[in-house]
Short mmCIF file of C-alpha atoms and ligand atoms in Angstrom, two decimals:
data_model
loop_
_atom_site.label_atom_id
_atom_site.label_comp_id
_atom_site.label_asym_id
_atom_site.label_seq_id
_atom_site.Cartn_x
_atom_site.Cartn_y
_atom_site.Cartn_z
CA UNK A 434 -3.82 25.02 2.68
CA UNK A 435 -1.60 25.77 5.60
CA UNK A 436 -0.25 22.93 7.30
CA UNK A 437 -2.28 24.53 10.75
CA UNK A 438 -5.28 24.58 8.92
CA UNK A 439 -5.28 20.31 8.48
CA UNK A 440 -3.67 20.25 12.30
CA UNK A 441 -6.64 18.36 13.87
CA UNK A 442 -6.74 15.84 11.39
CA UNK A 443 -3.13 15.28 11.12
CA UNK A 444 -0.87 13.97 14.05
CA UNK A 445 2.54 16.11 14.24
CA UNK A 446 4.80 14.97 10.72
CA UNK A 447 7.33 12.86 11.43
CA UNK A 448 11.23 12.90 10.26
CA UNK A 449 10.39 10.24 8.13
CA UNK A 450 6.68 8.69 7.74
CA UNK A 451 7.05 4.72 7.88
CA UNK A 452 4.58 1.91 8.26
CA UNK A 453 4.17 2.74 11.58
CA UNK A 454 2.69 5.84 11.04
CA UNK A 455 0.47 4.92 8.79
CA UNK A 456 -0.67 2.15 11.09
CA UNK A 457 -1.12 4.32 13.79
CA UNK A 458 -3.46 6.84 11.05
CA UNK A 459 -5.52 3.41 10.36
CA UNK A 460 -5.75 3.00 14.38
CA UNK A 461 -6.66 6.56 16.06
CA UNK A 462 -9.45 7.00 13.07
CA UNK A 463 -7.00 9.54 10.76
CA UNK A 464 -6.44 9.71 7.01
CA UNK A 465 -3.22 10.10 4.90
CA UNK A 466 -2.59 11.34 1.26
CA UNK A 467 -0.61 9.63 -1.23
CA UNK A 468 0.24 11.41 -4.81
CA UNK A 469 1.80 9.40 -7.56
CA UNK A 470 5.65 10.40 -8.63
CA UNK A 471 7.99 10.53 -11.29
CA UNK A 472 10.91 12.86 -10.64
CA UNK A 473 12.88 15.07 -8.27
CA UNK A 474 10.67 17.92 -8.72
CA UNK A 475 7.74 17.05 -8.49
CA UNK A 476 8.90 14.74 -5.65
CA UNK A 477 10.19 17.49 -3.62
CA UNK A 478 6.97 19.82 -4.21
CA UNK A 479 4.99 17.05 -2.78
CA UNK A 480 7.12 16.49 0.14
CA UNK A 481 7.13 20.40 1.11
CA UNK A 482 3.16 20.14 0.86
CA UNK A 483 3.21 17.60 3.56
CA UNK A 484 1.98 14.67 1.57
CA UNK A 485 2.92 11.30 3.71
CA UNK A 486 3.40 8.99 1.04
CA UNK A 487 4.32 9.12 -2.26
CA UNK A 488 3.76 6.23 -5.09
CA UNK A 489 6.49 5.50 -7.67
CA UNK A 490 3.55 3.90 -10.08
CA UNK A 491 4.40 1.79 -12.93
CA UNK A 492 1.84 4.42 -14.51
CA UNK A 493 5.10 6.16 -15.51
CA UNK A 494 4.84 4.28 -18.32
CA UNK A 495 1.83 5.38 -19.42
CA UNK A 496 2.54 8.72 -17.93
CA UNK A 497 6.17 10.07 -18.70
CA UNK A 498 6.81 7.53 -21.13
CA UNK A 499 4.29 7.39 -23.57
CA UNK A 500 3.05 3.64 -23.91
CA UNK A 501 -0.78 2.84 -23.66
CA UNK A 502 -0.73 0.55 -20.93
CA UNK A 503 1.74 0.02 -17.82
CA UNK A 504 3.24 -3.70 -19.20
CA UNK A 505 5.98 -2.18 -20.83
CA UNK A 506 8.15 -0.41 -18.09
CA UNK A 507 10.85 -2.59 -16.73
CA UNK A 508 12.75 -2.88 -13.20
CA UNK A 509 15.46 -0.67 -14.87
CA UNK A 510 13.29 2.13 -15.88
CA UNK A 511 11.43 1.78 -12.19
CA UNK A 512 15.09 1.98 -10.92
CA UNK A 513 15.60 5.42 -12.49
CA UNK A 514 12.48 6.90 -11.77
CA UNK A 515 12.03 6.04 -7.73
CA UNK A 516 15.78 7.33 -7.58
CA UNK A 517 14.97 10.47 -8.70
CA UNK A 518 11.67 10.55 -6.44
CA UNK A 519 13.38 9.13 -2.89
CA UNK A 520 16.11 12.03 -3.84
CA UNK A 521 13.86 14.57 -3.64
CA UNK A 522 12.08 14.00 -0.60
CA UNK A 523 12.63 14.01 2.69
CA UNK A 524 9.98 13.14 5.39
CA UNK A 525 7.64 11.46 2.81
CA UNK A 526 7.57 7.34 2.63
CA UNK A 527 8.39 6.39 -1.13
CA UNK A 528 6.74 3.09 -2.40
CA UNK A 529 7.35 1.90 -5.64
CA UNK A 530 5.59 -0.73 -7.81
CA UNK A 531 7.07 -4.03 -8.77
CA UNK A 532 6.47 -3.65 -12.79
CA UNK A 533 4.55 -5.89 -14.99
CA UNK A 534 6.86 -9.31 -15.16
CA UNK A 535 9.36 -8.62 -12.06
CA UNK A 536 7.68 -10.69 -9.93
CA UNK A 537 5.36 -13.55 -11.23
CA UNK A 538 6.86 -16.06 -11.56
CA UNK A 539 8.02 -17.14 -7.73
CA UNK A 540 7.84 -15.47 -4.28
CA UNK A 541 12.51 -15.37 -4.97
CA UNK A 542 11.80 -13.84 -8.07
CA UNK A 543 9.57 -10.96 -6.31
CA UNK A 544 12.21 -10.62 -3.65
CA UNK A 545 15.50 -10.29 -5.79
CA UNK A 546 13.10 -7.45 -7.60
CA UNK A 547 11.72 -5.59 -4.55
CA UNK A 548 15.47 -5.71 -2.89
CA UNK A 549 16.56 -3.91 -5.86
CA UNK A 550 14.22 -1.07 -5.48
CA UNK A 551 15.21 -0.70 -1.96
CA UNK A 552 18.79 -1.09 -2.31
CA UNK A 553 19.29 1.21 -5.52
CA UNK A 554 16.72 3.56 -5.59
CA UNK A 555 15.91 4.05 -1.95
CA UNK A 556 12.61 2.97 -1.88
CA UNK A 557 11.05 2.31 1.55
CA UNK A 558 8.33 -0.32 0.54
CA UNK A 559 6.80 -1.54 -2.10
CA UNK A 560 3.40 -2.05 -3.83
CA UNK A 561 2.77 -5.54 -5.89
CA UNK A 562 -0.69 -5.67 -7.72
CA UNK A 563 -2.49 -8.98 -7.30
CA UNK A 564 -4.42 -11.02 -4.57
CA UNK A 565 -4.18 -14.16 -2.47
CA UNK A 566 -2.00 -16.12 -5.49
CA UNK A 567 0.54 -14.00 -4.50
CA UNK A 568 0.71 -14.41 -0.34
CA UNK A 569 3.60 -16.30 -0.71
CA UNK A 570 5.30 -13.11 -2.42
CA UNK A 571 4.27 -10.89 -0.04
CA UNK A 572 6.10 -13.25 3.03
CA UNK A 573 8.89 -13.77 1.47
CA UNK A 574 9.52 -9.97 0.82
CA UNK A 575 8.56 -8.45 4.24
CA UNK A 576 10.78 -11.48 5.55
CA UNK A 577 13.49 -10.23 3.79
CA UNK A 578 12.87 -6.52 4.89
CA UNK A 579 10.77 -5.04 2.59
CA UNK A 580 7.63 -4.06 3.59
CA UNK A 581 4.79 -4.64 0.82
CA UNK A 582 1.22 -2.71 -0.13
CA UNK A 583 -1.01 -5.42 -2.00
CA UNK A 584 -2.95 -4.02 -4.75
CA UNK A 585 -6.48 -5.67 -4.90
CA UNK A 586 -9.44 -4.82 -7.18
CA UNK A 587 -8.67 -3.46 -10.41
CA UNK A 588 -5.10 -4.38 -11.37
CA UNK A 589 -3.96 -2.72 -14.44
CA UNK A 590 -1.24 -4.67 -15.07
CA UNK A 591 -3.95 -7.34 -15.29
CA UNK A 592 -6.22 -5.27 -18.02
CA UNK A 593 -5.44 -8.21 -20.76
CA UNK A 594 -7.41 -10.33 -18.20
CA UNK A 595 -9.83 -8.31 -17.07
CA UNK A 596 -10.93 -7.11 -20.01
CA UNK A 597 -9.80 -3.33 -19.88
CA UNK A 598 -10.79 -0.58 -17.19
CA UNK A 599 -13.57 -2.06 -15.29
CA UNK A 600 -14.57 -1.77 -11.60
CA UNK A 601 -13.98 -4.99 -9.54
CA UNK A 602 -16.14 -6.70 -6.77
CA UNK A 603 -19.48 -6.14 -8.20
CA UNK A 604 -22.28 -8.54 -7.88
CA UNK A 605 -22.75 -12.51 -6.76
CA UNK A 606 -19.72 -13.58 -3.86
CA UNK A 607 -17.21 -10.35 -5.60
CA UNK A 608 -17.54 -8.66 -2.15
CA UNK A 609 -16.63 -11.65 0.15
CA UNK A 610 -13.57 -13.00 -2.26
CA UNK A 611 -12.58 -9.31 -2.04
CA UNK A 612 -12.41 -9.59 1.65
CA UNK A 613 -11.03 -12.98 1.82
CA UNK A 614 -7.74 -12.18 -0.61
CA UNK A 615 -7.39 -9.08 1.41
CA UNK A 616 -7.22 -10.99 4.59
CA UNK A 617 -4.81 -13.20 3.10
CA UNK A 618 -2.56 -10.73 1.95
CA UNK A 619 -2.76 -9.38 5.33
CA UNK A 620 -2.31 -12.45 7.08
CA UNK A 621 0.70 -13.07 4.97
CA UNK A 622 2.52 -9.43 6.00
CA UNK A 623 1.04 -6.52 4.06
CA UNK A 624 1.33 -3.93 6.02
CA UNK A 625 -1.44 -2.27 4.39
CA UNK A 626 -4.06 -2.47 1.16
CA UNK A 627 -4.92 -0.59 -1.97
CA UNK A 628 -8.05 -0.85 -3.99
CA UNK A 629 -8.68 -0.05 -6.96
CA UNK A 630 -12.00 0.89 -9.04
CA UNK A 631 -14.01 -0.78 -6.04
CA UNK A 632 -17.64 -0.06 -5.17
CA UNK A 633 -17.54 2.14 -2.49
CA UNK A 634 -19.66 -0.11 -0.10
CA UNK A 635 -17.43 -2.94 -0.41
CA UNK A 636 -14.06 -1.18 -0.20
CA UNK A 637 -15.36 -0.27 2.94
CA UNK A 638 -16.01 -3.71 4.37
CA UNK A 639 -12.70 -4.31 3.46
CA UNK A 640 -11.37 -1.81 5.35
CA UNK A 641 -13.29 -2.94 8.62
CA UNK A 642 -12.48 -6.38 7.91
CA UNK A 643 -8.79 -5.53 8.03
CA UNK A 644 -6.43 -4.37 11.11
CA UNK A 645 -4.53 -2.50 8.42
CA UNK A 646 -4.75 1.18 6.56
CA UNK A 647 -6.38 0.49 3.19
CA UNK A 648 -5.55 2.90 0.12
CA UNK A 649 -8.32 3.56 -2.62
CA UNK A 650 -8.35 5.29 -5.76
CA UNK A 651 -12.15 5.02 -6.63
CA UNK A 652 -13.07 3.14 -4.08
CA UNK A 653 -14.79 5.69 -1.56
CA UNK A 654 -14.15 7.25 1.44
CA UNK A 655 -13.68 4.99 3.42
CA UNK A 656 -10.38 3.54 3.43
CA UNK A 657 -7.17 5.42 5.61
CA UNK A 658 -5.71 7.00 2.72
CA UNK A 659 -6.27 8.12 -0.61
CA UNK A 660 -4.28 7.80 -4.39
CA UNK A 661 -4.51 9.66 -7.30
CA UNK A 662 -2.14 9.87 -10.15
CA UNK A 663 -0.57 13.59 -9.76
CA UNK A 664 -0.91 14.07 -13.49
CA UNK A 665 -4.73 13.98 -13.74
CA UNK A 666 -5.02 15.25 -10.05
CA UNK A 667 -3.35 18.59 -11.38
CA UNK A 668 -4.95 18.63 -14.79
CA UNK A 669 -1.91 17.98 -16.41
CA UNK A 670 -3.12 15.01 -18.70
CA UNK A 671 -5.14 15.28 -21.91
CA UNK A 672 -8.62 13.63 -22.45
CA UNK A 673 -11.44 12.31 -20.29
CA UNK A 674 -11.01 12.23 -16.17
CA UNK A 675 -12.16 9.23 -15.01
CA UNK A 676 -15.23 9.75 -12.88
CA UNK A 677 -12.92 9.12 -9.25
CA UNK A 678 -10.37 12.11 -10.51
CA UNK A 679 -10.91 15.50 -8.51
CA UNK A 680 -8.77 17.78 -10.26
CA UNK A 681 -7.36 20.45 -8.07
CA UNK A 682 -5.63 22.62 -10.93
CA UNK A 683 -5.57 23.06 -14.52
CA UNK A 684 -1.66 22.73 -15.28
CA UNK A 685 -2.41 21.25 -19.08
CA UNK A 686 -3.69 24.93 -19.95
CA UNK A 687 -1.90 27.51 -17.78
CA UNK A 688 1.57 25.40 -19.06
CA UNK A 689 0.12 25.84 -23.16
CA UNK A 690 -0.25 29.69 -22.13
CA UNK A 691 2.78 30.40 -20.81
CA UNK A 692 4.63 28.22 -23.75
CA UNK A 693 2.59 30.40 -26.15
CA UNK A 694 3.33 33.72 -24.63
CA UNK A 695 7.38 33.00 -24.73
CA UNK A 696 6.84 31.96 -28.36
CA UNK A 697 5.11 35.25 -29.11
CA UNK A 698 8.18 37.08 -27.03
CA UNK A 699 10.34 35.14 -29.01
CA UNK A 700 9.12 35.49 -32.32
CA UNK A 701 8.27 39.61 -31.97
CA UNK A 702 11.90 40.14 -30.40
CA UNK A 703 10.36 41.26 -26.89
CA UNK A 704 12.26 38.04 -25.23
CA UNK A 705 15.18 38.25 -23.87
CA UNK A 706 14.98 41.97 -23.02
CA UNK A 707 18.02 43.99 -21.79
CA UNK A 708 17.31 42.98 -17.94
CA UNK A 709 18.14 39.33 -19.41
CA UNK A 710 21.15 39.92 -20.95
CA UNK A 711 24.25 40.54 -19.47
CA UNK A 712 26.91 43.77 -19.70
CA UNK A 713 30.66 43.26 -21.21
O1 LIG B 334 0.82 2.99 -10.91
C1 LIG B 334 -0.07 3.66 -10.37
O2 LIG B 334 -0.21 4.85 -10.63
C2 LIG B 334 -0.97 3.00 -9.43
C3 LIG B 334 -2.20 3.66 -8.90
C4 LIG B 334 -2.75 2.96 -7.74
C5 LIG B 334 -2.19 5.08 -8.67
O3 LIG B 334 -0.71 1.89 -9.09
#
């Protein structure tokens, strides 16, 4: 879609979306997309499309590197990766999230790791999954310059607790506690919220319980922007979509054609052809 056609729902891109902007989306009614990232490329496709914000998720490890959940990656591995993302864009804000072990432990240990993000990868804020245990975290880092998106409802660095892929906040006082560590998190300096795998109802009582933009990623419609992991977004993952995924393309089979078709070319001598060589 051309960027003309979204005009009245968009306000005029900035050089560089920050907080503020997505602030001001969260105050004059407007949305904002947000695509997960892994590389330069991809990076810089997404940045040409207009998307505002762009996620460095710890899902790299699940989806570059292989492993089946997101514990393994480490602050190294996050380094390299939200590098390689911040390099390739240019207006879009870069987030990245503080992997599975880089920030437990004390509000100075979530600091020293955030501060490395920004300092050698680029990053402009940061995500950190968990609720009110963690205000403390979130003070310390936007005190020390680095603003923070809390990560509420389904946490999968959390799945060993939770007891795998489940949505959050249903049933008895889920909804209320949901607002209340949101507030908190809030309160403490997040400058904005992400849910995940929320009942739709209740992500959006978050979201009018709160001053700032909420993120979902199956939680409704309602919050100010929206998530979605670029590989299952584009059809670029095998196996079962879960139920929140719209997927806008089908890269997983129009990348096996094209890999079989140069195979073919290579195998029957029809690739490289003379227009591919070059003359003595
Ligand atoms: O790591 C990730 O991909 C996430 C999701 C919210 C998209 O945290």
């Amino acid at each position: 879609m051309a960027e003309n056609e979204i005009a009245p729902y968009a306000a005029p891109a900035p050089a560089r979306y920050r907080t503020v902007h997505l602030q001001q989306a969260k105050d004059e009614g407007r949305r904002f997309a947000m695509l997960t990232a892994y590389d330069f490329q991809m990076a810089q496709i997404f940045d040409e499309a207009g998307l505002e914000t762009i996620l460095v998720g710890d899902s790299a490890a699940n989806n570059v590197m292989g492993h089946a959940t997101t514990l393994p990656i480490t602050m190294d591995e996050m380094i390299v990766f939200a590098g390689s993302v911040v390099r390739g864009t240019r207006r879009a804000m870069v987030l990245a999230d503080l992997p599975f072990g880089s920030y437990e432990l004390s509000a100075q240990q979530a600091t020293e790791s955030a501060i490395r993000l920004v300092k050698e990868a680029g990053v402009h804020a940061v995500k950190m999954e968990g609720g009110e245990r963690y205000a403390e975290h979130v003070g310390m880092m936007t005190d020390a310059g680095v603003p923070v998106m809390a990560h509420i409802g389904f946490t999968p660095q959390s799945e060993n607790v939770l007891g795998g892929y489940r949505v959050q906040g249903r049933g008895g006082d889920a909804a209320e506690s949901m607002i209340h560590e949101a507030t908190v998190l809030q309160d403490a300096g997040a400058f904005a919220v992400l849910m995940e795998m929320v009942p739709a109802d209740i992500a959006r009582r978050v979201d009018e319980a709160l001053h700032v933009p909420t993120v979902g990623i199956g939680a409704g419609g309602a919050t100010t922007g929206q998530v979605l992991v670029w590989q299952d977004m584009l059809g670029l993952r095998a196996g079962k979509m879960p139920r929140f995924v719209k997927q806008y393309a089908d890269l997983r089979s129009e990348v096996s054609q094209a890999v079989t078709a140069y195979r073919r070319d290579v195998l029957e001598g029809t690739f490289p052809a003379p227009e591919h060589g070059f003359e003595s």
